[in-house]
Structures are given as structure tokens and as C-alpha cells.
Amino acid sequence: YIQSGTMLEVDPKWPGVVFNTTCLIGPEGILYKYRKVNPWIPYEVHASPHDLEGYDEPLFPVADTPIGRIGCAICYDWLFPEAIRQLAAHGAEILVRVSAYMDPWGATEPMDWWTIVNRCRAIENMAYVVAANQGASLKQYPPYSWPGGSMIVDFDGRLLAQASPGPGERIVVAPIDLSALRHERVTRQGHHMLAHLRTEAYPVYGTHRYPPNYMDTPAGPKLSYERNIELIEEAKRRLTTSFDA
């Protein structure tokens, strides 16, 4: 089973729209297609399926395979616990992250958001995390670099294996014990965040922050850095209003 790197995808069902997409490929072909729900705005100018009225494909698909139930999200998606929780709610046991996550937030000190987020998502969702990150340097984009640090984390947040940071190719291998994971999900009482989740306690999810379906307005399909800034400012005004309420 191979989780592809990301690609820019066009779909004739959505004229003028470009998605950031990854596919899970098995012996029988493509098992699912995941389109990035949370582009790294304002810089990324491809579309989120969230922003398209009438989009009826699963936003967070999970494939049931002989090696476990697999779900994937892309790079910045992982900064939204809700996205990964949705994969777990759909039964994902192995959470795959395909990423070009750069420093200063990447896999090196002093910030190392890469490791922090991957381990947190594993703990929160009682799932294995298999996270692949690009390792590259581009002199024309100082101080940014893509520090690699690909890793495998178990369902208790233990770091099972990690590539050394830096440019170039690395191979990371670790065992994934699905029987242990499934046993814990069935028998654990404490620290079972999936079972303890009080969904009704969070009314924020009954409202919206970032405007949905904006791609269906006349200005929508013309994605740009400037348009993303406008939408972010609109969301911030909505957030300020909720603080004042």
C-alpha cells in the first residue's frame, strides 16, 4: 500500500478549480482520494472542498485494508485537531501525514512543531501516525528549508522511529501492532479520548469561522494571495464578534 505524495489535481466536475490531492493506492488500484481541506492560506491558492457548494464526496475518507484502517491528511491539515479527529471517528487506525513542512516550524529545535503535533494527534486519537516530510533546502527561499524528520508514532505517543533531519532521502521503518491498538480501544477506560468526547459541549462547531462555499460567489474561483487575505480578515472579524458577545 502506497500513500502518494501530493499533486495538483483538476476535476472536470469542478471547472476552474485546482485541488491539492493525495491518493492511497493498493493492489486493486486507488482506494481513496483525499483533497486538502485546510490549505496553508494565504500562501496556497488551491481550493478546499469545504469551499465548494454541493461538494458531496467524503471530506475525510478512510480505507479498510488488510493492514489496517488508513486515513490521511496533508501537511497544514494536521494543525487542526478536528481534521484528524474526523479520520479517527471514521475508524482510522493508521493516520498518514504527507507533508512539506518547513522550518522554523519543522522538525528542528527550538520550535519543532512537526514532532509535537504528530505525537499529540497520535495520543488524542489512539492511533498510529506515519508522517513523511520533505527534506530539501532552497537557497532562494531563506530562511526556509524542509527539514525532513519523517517519523512513526504509536497510539500512546511513543516515537518508534524518526529520520535524522536534513536534506536528502531517508527510509523510516517500525512495526505497527494493530492487535495492541485494537485491544486498547476496546478495553481502556482512562485516557480514552474517543469515548470521552462530549461533542455537545462545543457549540463553536455549530457556527462557522472561515466562510463556507465562497467559491460559488462571482469572485470565488479567482483564488489569489490577496483574495485569501480578504477571507482571513473576514473570519477574524467574525471571531472578534464572538469574543465580544
XYZ file of N, CA and C in Angstrom:
735
model
N 0.850 -1.187 0.000
C 0.000 0.000 0.000
C 0.890 1.242 0.000
N 0.553 2.188 -0.845
C 1.358 3.397 -1.010
C 0.451 4.613 -0.863
N 0.835 5.514 0.036
C 0.194 6.815 0.104
C 1.043 7.769 -0.724
N 0.463 8.303 -1.769
C 1.239 9.133 -2.691
C 1.636 10.448 -2.040
N 2.648 11.071 -2.631
C 2.873 12.472 -2.339
C 1.720 13.294 -2.895
N 1.741 14.575 -2.618
C 0.628 15.403 -3.071
C 0.847 15.863 -4.503
N -0.268 16.163 -5.148
C -0.252 16.618 -6.541
C -1.340 17.666 -6.722
N -1.176 18.516 -7.697
C -2.231 19.449 -8.071
C -3.177 18.732 -9.016
N -4.464 18.737 -8.674
C -5.460 17.947 -9.398
C -6.565 18.850 -9.931
N -6.966 18.608 -11.159
C -8.165 19.234 -11.716
C -9.199 18.142 -11.953
N -10.460 18.518 -11.844
C -11.570 17.580 -11.970
C -12.614 18.230 -12.866
N -13.015 17.569 -13.952
C -13.998 18.185 -14.845
C -15.322 18.510 -14.166
N -15.602 17.868 -13.032
C -16.827 18.193 -12.300
C -16.751 19.574 -11.658
N -15.520 20.094 -11.512
C -15.325 21.387 -10.854
C -14.455 22.274 -11.745
N -15.035 22.836 -12.805
C -14.258 23.646 -13.750
C -13.593 24.838 -13.056
N -12.343 25.065 -13.411
C -11.615 26.201 -12.874
C -11.081 26.013 -11.472
N -11.246 24.811 -10.912
C -10.830 24.538 -9.536
C -9.602 23.636 -9.550
N -8.636 23.928 -8.686
C -7.443 23.099 -8.520
C -7.387 22.627 -7.070
N -7.226 21.316 -6.881
C -7.122 20.720 -5.551
C -5.680 20.303 -5.267
N -5.339 20.227 -3.989
C -4.095 19.617 -3.520
C -4.468 18.225 -3.021
N -3.992 17.177 -3.682
C -4.563 15.839 -3.547
C -3.495 14.788 -3.291
N -3.853 13.785 -2.495
C -3.048 12.579 -2.324
C -3.964 11.371 -2.461
N -3.409 10.252 -2.922
C -4.187 9.024 -3.124
C -3.556 7.878 -2.347
N -4.405 7.023 -1.781
C -3.945 5.749 -1.237
C -4.118 4.696 -2.319
N -3.030 4.009 -2.646
C -3.017 3.042 -3.742
C -2.753 1.660 -3.163
N -3.606 0.703 -3.523
C -3.444 -0.677 -3.098
C -3.340 -1.597 -4.294
N -3.318 -2.910 -4.070
C -3.188 -3.864 -5.181
C -4.285 -3.724 -6.227
N -5.471 -3.279 -5.789
C -6.586 -3.150 -6.722
C -6.718 -1.761 -7.324
N -5.795 -0.856 -7.006
C -5.844 0.485 -7.573
C -6.016 1.540 -6.493
N -6.615 2.660 -6.864
C -6.803 3.773 -5.934
C -7.930 3.434 -4.964
N -7.619 3.476 -3.673
C -8.603 3.156 -2.634
C -9.345 4.396 -2.160
N -8.664 5.513 -2.104
C -9.351 6.773 -1.840
C -8.499 7.908 -2.369
N -9.152 9.031 -2.505
C -8.510 10.280 -2.901
C -8.826 11.293 -1.808
N -7.792 11.878 -1.227
C -8.001 12.911 -0.215
C -7.568 14.257 -0.782
N -8.456 15.234 -0.678
C -8.183 16.597 -1.126
C -8.034 17.497 0.102
N -6.960 18.226 0.137
C -6.621 19.019 1.323
C -7.755 19.967 1.693
N -8.235 19.839 2.916
C -9.343 20.657 3.396
C -8.850 22.008 3.902
N -7.633 22.044 4.429
C -7.095 23.268 5.028
C -5.822 23.714 4.310
N -5.951 24.381 3.169
C -4.755 24.915 2.513
C -4.021 25.889 3.442
N -2.718 25.986 3.252
C -1.914 26.894 4.070
C -2.087 28.311 3.528
N -3.206 28.897 3.909
C -3.520 30.246 3.444
C -2.771 31.268 4.309
N -2.459 32.433 3.746
C -2.862 32.929 2.434
C -1.988 32.461 1.273
N -0.939 31.680 1.568
C 0.089 31.425 0.562
C -0.346 30.401 -0.481
N -1.070 29.369 -0.066
C -1.544 28.366 -1.022
C -2.864 28.831 -1.622
N -2.963 28.749 -2.922
C -4.131 29.316 -3.604
C -4.937 28.249 -4.336
N -4.809 26.996 -3.904
C -5.704 25.974 -4.442
C -6.958 25.911 -3.576
N -7.947 25.157 -4.035
C -9.261 25.149 -3.398
C -9.355 24.074 -2.329
N -10.164 24.351 -1.323
C -10.588 23.335 -0.365
C -11.966 22.829 -0.771
N -12.209 21.519 -0.688
C -13.568 21.034 -0.981
C -14.611 21.643 -0.047
N -14.204 22.083 1.131
C -15.112 22.770 2.057
C -15.730 24.000 1.418
N -15.018 24.601 0.481
C -15.417 25.887 -0.069
C -16.329 25.769 -1.283
N -16.715 24.560 -1.637
C -17.498 24.325 -2.850
C -18.903 23.864 -2.486
N -19.883 24.675 -2.805
C -21.268 24.290 -2.542
C -21.634 23.077 -3.397
N -22.272 22.108 -2.774
C -22.674 20.907 -3.498
C -21.618 19.825 -3.547
N -20.470 20.047 -2.920
C -19.439 19.012 -2.887
C -19.943 17.869 -2.021
N -20.083 16.681 -2.611
C -20.748 15.587 -1.900
C -19.863 14.358 -1.698
N -18.572 14.465 -1.970
C -17.670 13.355 -1.691
C -17.179 13.449 -0.247
N -16.820 12.315 0.368
C -16.340 12.372 1.754
C -15.123 13.287 1.880
N -15.159 14.170 2.865
C -14.017 15.060 3.077
C -12.843 14.324 3.701
N -13.129 13.328 4.540
C -12.079 12.607 5.261
C -12.277 11.105 5.090
N -11.954 10.575 3.913
C -12.174 9.149 3.656
C -11.188 8.269 4.416
N -11.632 7.066 4.731
C -10.809 6.052 5.397
C -10.970 4.746 4.633
N -9.863 4.054 4.397
C -9.877 2.777 3.675
C -9.655 1.635 4.658
N -10.500 0.613 4.563
C -10.353 -0.595 5.379
C -9.527 -1.591 4.581
N -8.304 -1.839 5.011
C -7.374 -2.682 4.265
C -6.914 -3.845 5.142
N -6.290 -4.864 4.546
C -5.759 -5.970 5.357
C -4.681 -5.545 6.351
N -4.077 -4.387 6.149
C -3.042 -3.928 7.084
C -3.567 -2.842 8.025
N -4.885 -2.681 8.083
C -5.476 -1.712 8.995
C -6.322 -0.682 8.274
N -7.051 0.084 9.068
C -7.892 1.152 8.514
C -7.051 2.430 8.443
N -6.907 2.939 7.231
C -5.939 4.002 6.942
C -6.666 5.271 6.512
N -6.254 6.389 7.082
C -6.729 7.697 6.658
C -5.552 8.651 6.546
N -5.725 9.703 5.780
C -4.615 10.620 5.511
C -5.105 12.053 5.518
N -4.233 12.950 5.942
C -4.437 14.380 5.770
C -3.085 14.997 5.429
N -3.131 16.196 4.851
C -1.952 16.794 4.234
C -1.422 17.951 5.079
N -0.178 17.863 5.486
C 0.622 18.979 5.993
C -0.144 19.861 6.988
N -0.591 21.035 6.554
C -1.225 22.013 7.445
C -2.537 21.503 8.022
N -3.190 20.546 7.364
C -4.388 19.934 7.946
C -4.153 19.500 9.388
N -2.935 19.079 9.685
C -2.648 18.496 10.994
C -2.601 19.533 12.106
N -2.603 20.814 11.752
C -2.703 21.864 12.759
C -4.139 22.062 13.221
N -5.059 21.298 12.667
C -6.466 21.338 13.045
C -6.827 19.992 13.672
N -6.852 19.906 15.006
C -7.168 18.619 15.640
C -8.477 18.023 15.147
N -9.411 18.899 14.753
C -10.716 18.423 14.293
C -10.598 17.567 13.037
N -9.656 17.912 12.167
C -9.499 17.156 10.922
C -9.056 15.729 11.214
N -8.078 15.581 12.081
C -7.565 14.251 12.380
C -8.562 13.482 13.241
N -9.270 14.169 14.127
C -10.313 13.520 14.915
C -11.403 12.958 13.999
N -11.697 13.656 12.908
C -12.719 13.151 11.989
C -12.271 11.848 11.339
N -10.998 11.738 10.996
C -10.483 10.471 10.473
C -10.641 9.363 11.504
N -10.302 9.666 12.760
C -10.447 8.660 13.813
C -11.909 8.289 14.019
N -12.796 9.270 13.927
C -14.225 8.990 14.072
C -14.732 8.076 12.966
N -14.067 8.113 11.827
C -14.414 7.213 10.718
C -13.700 5.867 10.833
N -12.993 5.661 11.936
C -12.396 4.360 12.195
C -10.926 4.229 11.885
N -10.257 5.317 11.509
C -8.844 5.212 11.133
C -7.999 4.726 12.305
N -7.138 3.759 12.019
C -6.179 3.236 12.995
C -4.759 3.699 12.691
N -4.499 3.973 11.425
C -3.203 4.473 10.972
C -3.456 5.815 10.295
N -2.902 6.861 10.866
C -3.077 8.217 10.356
C -1.812 8.608 9.601
N -1.959 8.889 8.318
C -0.808 9.199 7.476
C -0.756 10.708 7.233
N 0.423 11.268 7.398
C 0.636 12.687 7.109
C 1.651 12.799 5.990
N 1.247 13.376 4.874
C 2.189 13.683 3.793
C 2.400 15.191 3.817
N 3.654 15.608 3.779
C 3.924 16.979 4.185
C 5.176 17.535 3.540
N 5.150 18.852 3.340
C 6.359 19.625 3.062
C 6.392 20.727 4.115
N 6.622 20.301 5.346
C 6.532 21.193 6.499
C 7.899 21.809 6.754
N 7.956 23.116 6.682
C 9.239 23.807 6.652
C 9.628 24.357 8.017
N 10.924 24.585 8.174
C 11.405 25.361 9.310
C 11.055 26.830 9.072
N 10.862 27.630 10.116
C 11.226 27.359 11.507
C 10.223 26.537 12.308
N 9.168 26.005 11.663
C 8.173 25.230 12.408
C 8.421 23.733 12.310
N 9.389 23.334 11.512
C 9.543 21.929 11.153
C 10.171 21.077 12.229
N 11.000 20.131 11.816
C 11.453 19.055 12.701
C 12.722 19.384 13.471
N 13.035 20.658 13.636
C 14.254 21.033 14.358
C 13.919 22.012 15.480
N 14.788 22.049 16.456
C 14.628 22.973 17.588
C 14.862 24.410 17.111
N 14.323 25.423 17.809
C 13.645 25.312 19.097
C 12.142 25.064 19.015
N 11.524 25.112 17.841
C 10.066 25.010 17.766
C 9.606 23.566 17.558
N 10.066 22.931 16.520
C 9.761 21.527 16.253
C 8.273 21.221 16.384
N 7.441 22.034 15.748
C 6.005 21.746 15.728
C 5.729 20.381 15.106
N 6.577 19.981 14.183
C 6.389 18.709 13.478
C 6.224 17.554 14.462
N 7.174 17.417 15.364
C 7.132 16.315 16.323
C 6.006 16.496 17.330
N 5.843 17.713 17.828
C 4.804 17.978 18.827
C 3.429 17.616 18.287
N 3.114 18.092 17.100
C 1.784 17.867 16.536
C 1.567 16.394 16.222
N 2.556 15.746 15.624
C 2.384 14.333 15.281
C 2.124 13.487 16.523
N 2.863 13.733 17.581
C 2.681 12.942 18.800
C 1.350 13.264 19.475
N 0.964 14.526 19.477
C -0.336 14.887 20.060
C -1.488 14.223 19.319
N -1.456 14.262 17.982
C -2.555 13.657 17.221
C -2.628 12.151 17.465
N -1.485 11.497 17.645
C -1.488 10.067 17.953
C -2.149 9.810 19.300
N -1.776 10.590 20.313
C -2.329 10.402 21.654
C -3.824 10.691 21.668
N -4.223 11.821 21.094
C -5.623 12.245 21.131
C -6.560 11.229 20.495
N -6.066 10.548 19.468
C -6.926 9.684 18.665
C -6.633 8.205 18.835
N -5.721 7.853 19.747
C -5.378 6.454 19.980
C -5.135 5.758 18.644
N -4.188 6.284 17.898
C -3.910 5.781 16.554
C -2.415 5.893 16.278
N -1.939 5.042 15.384
C -0.577 5.179 14.884
C -0.515 6.364 13.922
N 0.610 7.045 13.926
C 0.871 8.129 12.982
C 2.096 7.764 12.157
N 1.930 7.815 10.845
C 3.040 7.639 9.910
C 3.168 8.958 9.156
N 4.217 9.700 9.452
C 4.344 11.069 8.958
C 5.597 11.206 8.103
N 5.398 11.550 6.840
C 6.508 11.721 5.897
C 6.658 13.200 5.564
N 7.874 13.714 5.725
C 8.123 15.127 5.470
C 9.252 15.299 4.461
N 9.113 16.310 3.622
C 10.127 16.605 2.612
C 11.421 17.064 3.272
N 12.532 16.578 2.746
C 13.839 17.039 3.194
C 14.551 17.739 2.051
N 14.628 19.059 2.102
C 15.227 19.812 0.993
C 15.599 21.203 1.478
N 16.493 21.844 0.759
C 16.865 23.225 1.029
C 16.813 24.005 -0.274
N 16.317 25.221 -0.190
C 16.272 26.089 -1.363
C 16.926 27.418 -0.998
N 18.062 27.697 -1.593
C 18.805 28.903 -1.247
C 18.018 30.163 -1.568
N 17.101 30.065 -2.546
C 16.371 31.269 -2.932
C 15.233 31.591 -1.969
N 15.009 30.732 -0.954
C 13.931 30.981 -0.006
C 14.443 31.025 1.438
N 15.494 31.792 1.732
C 15.940 31.850 3.126
C 14.866 32.537 3.977
N 14.711 32.175 5.251
C 15.456 31.137 5.972
C 14.782 29.771 5.895
N 13.899 29.582 4.921
C 13.087 28.376 4.907
C 13.858 27.177 4.363
N 13.627 26.055 4.993
C 14.102 24.779 4.480
C 13.102 23.722 4.915
N 13.174 22.577 4.282
C 12.258 21.481 4.587
C 13.092 20.398 5.262
N 12.967 20.265 6.593
C 13.978 19.534 7.346
C 13.759 18.033 7.443
N 12.781 17.485 6.726
C 12.578 16.045 6.826
C 12.086 15.659 8.205
N 12.756 14.667 8.813
C 12.334 14.222 10.138
C 11.145 13.289 10.112
N 10.927 12.588 8.994
C 9.813 11.640 8.901
C 9.832 10.689 10.089
N 8.635 10.287 10.550
C 8.567 9.522 11.791
C 7.371 8.588 11.819
N 7.454 7.636 12.743
C 6.344 6.747 13.057
C 6.129 6.823 14.563
N 4.868 7.044 14.964
C 4.500 7.237 16.363
C 3.418 6.223 16.714
N 3.480 5.655 17.916
C 2.437 4.696 18.282
C 1.262 5.410 18.946
N 0.239 4.636 19.307
C -1.025 5.208 19.781
C -0.927 5.815 21.174
N 0.189 5.639 21.865
C 0.428 6.318 23.135
C 1.415 7.468 22.987
N 1.744 7.824 21.756
C 2.642 8.944 21.517
C 4.114 8.603 21.561
N 4.443 7.322 21.656
C 5.856 6.929 21.661
C 6.445 7.090 20.265
N 7.605 7.675 20.199
C 8.306 7.842 18.929
C 9.028 6.535 18.614
N 8.510 5.783 17.649
C 9.067 4.473 17.329
C 10.287 4.574 16.427
N 10.269 5.516 15.508
C 11.396 5.699 14.586
C 11.295 7.084 13.977
N 12.447 7.683 13.702
C 12.467 9.001 13.076
C 13.726 9.160 12.251
N 13.567 9.749 11.072
C 14.713 10.073 10.230
C 15.458 11.263 10.810
N 16.753 11.272 10.634
C 17.533 12.434 11.042
C 17.148 13.620 10.169
N 17.085 14.825 10.740
C 16.696 15.988 9.945
C 17.765 16.366 8.932
N 17.306 16.997 7.859
C 18.236 17.462 6.841
C 17.780 17.075 5.455
N 18.405 17.664 4.427
C 18.011 17.358 3.054
C 18.413 15.947 2.655
N 17.716 15.423 1.646
C 18.046 14.105 1.124
C 17.022 13.056 1.502
N 17.200 11.858 0.942
C 16.260 10.765 1.161
C 16.594 9.998 2.438
N 15.547 9.546 3.127
C 15.684 8.688 4.298
C 14.600 7.610 4.209
N 14.851 6.481 4.842
C 13.851 5.424 4.974
C 13.621 5.191 6.460
N 12.359 5.203 6.861
C 11.988 5.022 8.262
C 11.101 3.788 8.363
N 11.450 2.874 9.254
C 10.721 1.610 9.396
C 10.448 1.351 10.872
N 9.225 0.909 11.185
C 8.887 0.497 12.548
C 7.678 -0.422 12.476
N 7.553 -1.353 13.423
C 6.382 -2.245 13.434
C 5.133 -1.509 13.901
N 3.993 -1.878 13.334
C 2.692 -1.362 13.750
C 1.881 -2.547 14.260
N 1.538 -2.522 15.535
C 0.852 -3.634 16.194
C -0.638 -3.318 16.277
N -1.381 -3.728 15.258
C -2.806 -3.427 15.229
C -3.566 -4.156 16.323
N -3.140 -5.357 16.661
C -3.847 -6.092 17.712
C -3.743 -5.355 19.044
N -2.579 -4.772 19.332
C -2.425 -3.995 20.566
C -3.300 -2.750 20.535
N -3.322 -2.068 19.401
C -4.162 -0.876 19.267
C -5.629 -1.223 19.472
N -6.089 -2.261 18.808
C -7.500 -2.631 18.910
C -7.854 -3.083 20.317
N -6.941 -3.772 20.966
C -7.171 -4.177 22.356
C -7.344 -2.947 23.244
N -6.486 -1.958 23.062
C -6.580 -0.750 23.881
C -7.881 -0.005 23.627
N -8.282 0.100 22.381
C -9.525 0.812 22.076
C -10.742 0.112 22.682
N -10.685 -1.199 22.815
C -11.810 -1.954 23.363
C -11.790 -1.971 24.888
N -10.620 -2.091 25.491
C -10.549 -2.346 26.932
C -10.204 -1.130 27.773
N -9.585 -0.120 27.211
C -9.108 1.013 28.011
C -10.287 1.788 28.595
N -10.115 2.246 29.823
C -11.113 3.091 30.477
C -10.609 4.536 30.582
N -9.473 4.721 31.241
C -8.909 6.060 31.337
C -8.162 6.450 30.070
N -8.072 7.761 29.843
C -7.373 8.287 28.667
C -7.904 7.681 27.369
N -9.220 7.507 27.308
C -9.853 7.050 26.058
C -10.605 8.252 25.480
N -9.845 9.145 24.840
C -10.418 10.414 24.412
C -11.510 10.249 23.361
N -11.461 9.177 22.585
C -12.512 8.956 21.591
C -13.838 8.650 22.274
N -13.793 7.881 23.363
C -15.014 7.540 24.090
C -15.459 8.663 25.024
N -14.517 9.462 25.510
C -14.831 10.502 26.493
C -15.303 11.802 25.842
N -15.309 11.880 24.546
C -15.577 13.140 23.841
C -17.025 13.588 24.039
N -17.209 14.744 24.640
C -18.539 15.327 24.859
C -18.817 16.316 23.723
N -19.312 15.800 22.642
C -19.457 16.628 21.442
C -20.397 17.807 21.661
N -21.421 17.626 22.484
C -22.404 18.696 22.677
C -21.829 19.890 23.432
N -20.666 19.714 24.050
C -20.081 20.782 24.868
C -19.404 21.866 24.042
N -19.326 21.688 22.733
C -18.524 22.587 21.903
C -19.395 23.261 20.840
N -20.189 24.263 21.242
C -21.095 24.905 20.282
C -20.378 25.639 19.165
N -19.059 25.884 19.314
C -18.330 26.563 18.239
C -18.501 25.831 16.916
N -18.669 24.514 16.964
C -18.755 23.753 15.722
C -20.137 23.824 15.087
N -21.066 24.487 15.760
C -22.358 24.750 15.139
C -22.386 26.072 14.398
N -21.266 26.801 14.421
C -21.150 28.067 13.700
C -20.053 27.924 12.657
N -19.786 28.995 11.931
C -18.644 28.932 11.027
C -17.747 30.146 11.223
N -16.471 29.924 11.013
C -15.470 30.979 11.072
C -15.058 31.346 9.645
N -14.288 30.468 9.041
C -13.870 30.726 7.663
C -15.077 30.520 6.755
N -15.369 31.461 5.868
C -16.630 31.413 5.123
C -16.750 30.181 4.235
N -17.830 29.414 4.381
C -18.034 28.253 3.520
C -18.599 28.661 2.170
N -18.368 27.819 1.179
C -18.992 27.958 -0.145
C -18.634 29.253 -0.859
N -17.560 29.934 -0.436
C -17.250 31.212 -1.075
C -16.829 31.037 -2.526
N -16.430 29.826 -2.920
C -16.028 29.595 -4.305
C -17.193 29.758 -5.269
N -18.412 29.761 -4.734
C -19.576 29.855 -5.600
C -20.032 31.292 -5.806
N -19.319 32.253 -5.220
C -19.598 33.647 -5.494
C -18.861 34.056 -6.769
N -19.268 35.161 -7.398
C -18.591 35.568 -8.644
C -17.085 35.728 -8.498
N -16.626 36.161 -7.313
C -15.183 36.349 -7.120
C -14.494 35.075 -6.653
N -15.279 34.053 -6.321
C -14.724 32.867 -5.683
C -13.641 32.150 -6.449
N -13.886 31.738 -7.698
C -12.890 30.926 -8.393
C -11.557 31.619 -8.635
N -11.520 32.947 -8.513
C -10.284 33.686 -8.767
C -9.429 33.699 -7.495
N -8.921 32.536 -7.139
C -8.119 32.435 -5.926
C -6.794 33.162 -6.107
N -6.391 33.858 -5.058
C -5.122 34.570 -5.075
C -4.711 34.831 -3.632
N -3.472 35.216 -3.455
C -2.995 35.605 -2.128
C -3.863 36.731 -1.571
N -4.161 37.724 -2.400
C -4.944 38.875 -1.945
C -6.356 38.460 -1.546
N -6.966 37.573 -2.333
C -8.308 37.097 -2.004
C -8.286 36.308 -0.694
N -7.268 35.506 -0.490
C -7.162 34.771 0.767
C -7.045 35.715 1.962
N -6.290 36.790 1.799
C -6.165 37.774 2.879
C -7.537 38.353 3.218
N -8.331 38.689 2.209
C -9.675 39.222 2.449
C -10.523 38.242 3.251
N -10.460 36.971 2.890
C -11.259 35.960 3.578
C -10.780 35.745 5.011
N -9.463 35.793 5.215
C -8.932 35.663 6.574
C -9.399 36.830 7.437
N -9.357 38.045 6.892
C -9.795 39.208 7.658
C -11.281 39.112 7.981
N -12.065 38.611 7.055
C -13.491 38.404 7.323
C -13.690 37.423 8.475
N -12.914 36.344 8.468
C -13.016 35.353 9.541
C -12.567 35.945 10.876
N -11.542 36.785 10.864
C -11.070 37.410 12.101
C -12.114 38.368 12.663
N -12.829 39.086 11.798
C -13.899 39.960 12.281
C -14.998 39.131 12.937
N -15.313 38.004 12.341
C -16.326 37.122 12.916
C -15.861 36.594 14.270
N -14.578 36.293 14.374
C -14.011 35.805 15.625
C -14.067 36.888 16.697
N -13.747 38.136 16.339
C -13.791 39.247 17.289
C -15.201 39.460 17.801
N -16.180 39.336 16.926
C -17.576 39.483 17.337
C -17.951 38.438 18.370
N -17.479 37.216 18.182
C -17.803 36.159 19.143
C -17.116 36.406 20.477
N -15.911 37.007 20.472
C -15.232 37.344 21.727
C -16.029 38.397 22.499
N -16.632 39.334 21.760
C -17.344 40.438 22.397
C -18.722 40.039 22.902
N -19.238 38.906 22.419
C -20.610 38.508 22.772
C -20.696 38.124 24.249
